[in-house]
């Protein structure tokens, strides 16, 4: 089969959520089929750095990503557009022209569109390649994420403007995400939970679950690091609202009680683009360390003892938790944070939704080294045996086989209709 991937950024190097999923799905497809790629290029990205993609793809077309919109432009979209903010973020006439030329000039069996922010191009490729199977990979059930963001905002004094924004986005996303699911021939969800949320919007959509995974071998440390027995870790893009909220909530509602019992405790917040509010967390407490972007995240996993995921706003499935498991770290999470990942509570993860429950779980692990060791071992085994990309990504090939079988069935139906007409 011949397959075209459409991604919002180059899927290499796979350093963050969208890139990680897109790279491993593309690699699985390229192992069996001929794959081409059309992608935006973000600041700092280049095909020279992404030489691995050139080994996987037959042809690659790239275009600079649209500039970040001004606050005035975003406000205009919020107030006057029927489209959600996410839908116009990557609007580009240049990419539209490239897609029309590429899809018209090549006979693709499958065109795979990655993420809701790229869904606006579904009708473009449908018109240019009407016989191709359109696969839409919905990385998050975005409408549900915004509903949760609105609920969290309403609970916090001073966050009501954010709550209002999320409420408006939730309503717009319900319509837009439903449209995207109905427009595509096949929809990919990252979990059964997300699949159910999408079925509410588009019951007629043909849904397949391709879970998020982890490159478990990448996190194996050949040389054991010196572990800080009181080291807590959180990772993520730190201007992403769910991550910012998680750390603000943890540091204000849980960390003081933990630090009172264990004054030596240290929280490392590792990830690019920390907001001013995240940086203030470190300024207010020297036991909180905000690193910003790092060259290699593995040493931070290796030297920490516990991974915390106090997530209150979420959709999809958190890759950060899978990475922590692959690094052999015990994980404490909210139920929403661990949603979409099939983990055994008490053995592979500890769960707590209130500050009291979450803090008690962290304290329990800080004070029980053997429990930390056992949970870390169980989590590592889960990452290697159930969540490794080498086991997860090949499920995509089954989706393509299903699409090809249905395509052949449609061709037979069309031939039979023509024969019936002639008779």
PDB file of C-alpha atoms in Angstrom, residues 4-12 18-19 22 26 36-42 45-47 50 53 57 59-66 90 92 94-96 98-99 102 112 114 117-118 121:
ATOM      1  CA  UNK A   4       0.659   9.591   3.121  1.00  0.00           C
ATOM      2  CA  UNK A   5       1.127  10.932   6.659  1.00  0.00           C
ATOM      3  CA  UNK A   6       0.139  14.509   7.503  1.00  0.00           C
ATOM      4  CA  UNK A   7       1.685  15.793  10.761  1.00  0.00           C
ATOM      5  CA  UNK A   8       1.698  19.165  12.584  1.00  0.00           C
ATOM      6  CA  UNK A   9       5.467  18.980  13.127  1.00  0.00           C
ATOM      7  CA  UNK A  10       8.313  16.755  12.044  1.00  0.00           C
ATOM      8  CA  UNK A  11       7.911  13.447  13.910  1.00  0.00           C
ATOM      9  CA  UNK A  12      11.629  13.256  14.657  1.00  0.00           C
ATOM     10  CA  UNK A  18       2.771  14.347  19.417  1.00  0.00           C
ATOM     11  CA  UNK A  19       6.173  13.628  17.892  1.00  0.00           C
ATOM     12  CA  UNK A  22       3.562  10.117  15.117  1.00  0.00           C
ATOM     13  CA  UNK A  26       4.969   6.155  10.859  1.00  0.00           C
ATOM     14  CA  UNK A  36       5.379   9.653   2.265  1.00  0.00           C
ATOM     15  CA  UNK A  37       5.172  12.608   4.654  1.00  0.00           C
ATOM     16  CA  UNK A  38       3.757  16.138   4.526  1.00  0.00           C
ATOM     17  CA  UNK A  39       4.553  18.182   7.617  1.00  0.00           C
ATOM     18  CA  UNK A  40       4.832  21.611   9.064  1.00  0.00           C
ATOM     19  CA  UNK A  41       8.307  22.523  10.302  1.00  0.00           C
ATOM     20  CA  UNK A  42       8.470  24.319  13.630  1.00  0.00           C
ATOM     21  CA  UNK A  45      13.382  21.841  13.225  1.00  0.00           C
ATOM     22  CA  UNK A  46      15.057  20.820   9.978  1.00  0.00           C
ATOM     23  CA  UNK A  47      15.205  17.804   7.711  1.00  0.00           C
ATOM     24  CA  UNK A  50      15.470  14.446  10.952  1.00  0.00           C
ATOM     25  CA  UNK A  53      12.727  10.237   8.561  1.00  0.00           C
ATOM     26  CA  UNK A  57       9.903   7.891   3.874  1.00  0.00           C
ATOM     27  CA  UNK A  59       9.153  11.554  -0.262  1.00  0.00           C
ATOM     28  CA  UNK A  60       8.894  14.373   2.272  1.00  0.00           C
ATOM     29  CA  UNK A  61       7.293  17.783   1.742  1.00  0.00           C
ATOM     30  CA  UNK A  62       7.636  20.436   4.459  1.00  0.00           C
ATOM     31  CA  UNK A  63       6.350  23.949   5.051  1.00  0.00           C
ATOM     32  CA  UNK A  64       7.090  26.422   7.881  1.00  0.00           C
ATOM     33  CA  UNK A  65       4.371  26.322  10.513  1.00  0.00           C
ATOM     34  CA  UNK A  66       2.107  29.380  10.691  1.00  0.00           C
ATOM     35  CA  UNK A  90      -2.482  25.697  11.782  1.00  0.00           C
ATOM     36  CA  UNK A  92      -2.259  27.571   5.913  1.00  0.00           C
ATOM     37  CA  UNK A  94       0.474  27.030   1.449  1.00  0.00           C
ATOM     38  CA  UNK A  95      -0.124  23.614   2.993  1.00  0.00           C
ATOM     39  CA  UNK A  96      -3.484  23.389   1.234  1.00  0.00           C
ATOM     40  CA  UNK A  98       0.939  21.311  -1.293  1.00  0.00           C
ATOM     41  CA  UNK A  99      -1.657  18.741  -0.250  1.00  0.00           C
ATOM     42  CA  UNK A 102       0.707  15.790  -3.653  1.00  0.00           C
ATOM     43  CA  UNK A 112      -3.434   9.587   7.656  1.00  0.00           C
ATOM     44  CA  UNK A 114      -2.471  13.284  12.802  1.00  0.00           C
ATOM     45  CA  UNK A 117      -5.402  20.653  14.758  1.00  0.00           C
ATOM     46  CA  UNK A 118      -4.742  19.099  11.316  1.00  0.00           C
ATOM     47  CA  UNK A 121      -7.256  19.413   5.894  1.00  0.00           C
TER      48      UNK A 121
END
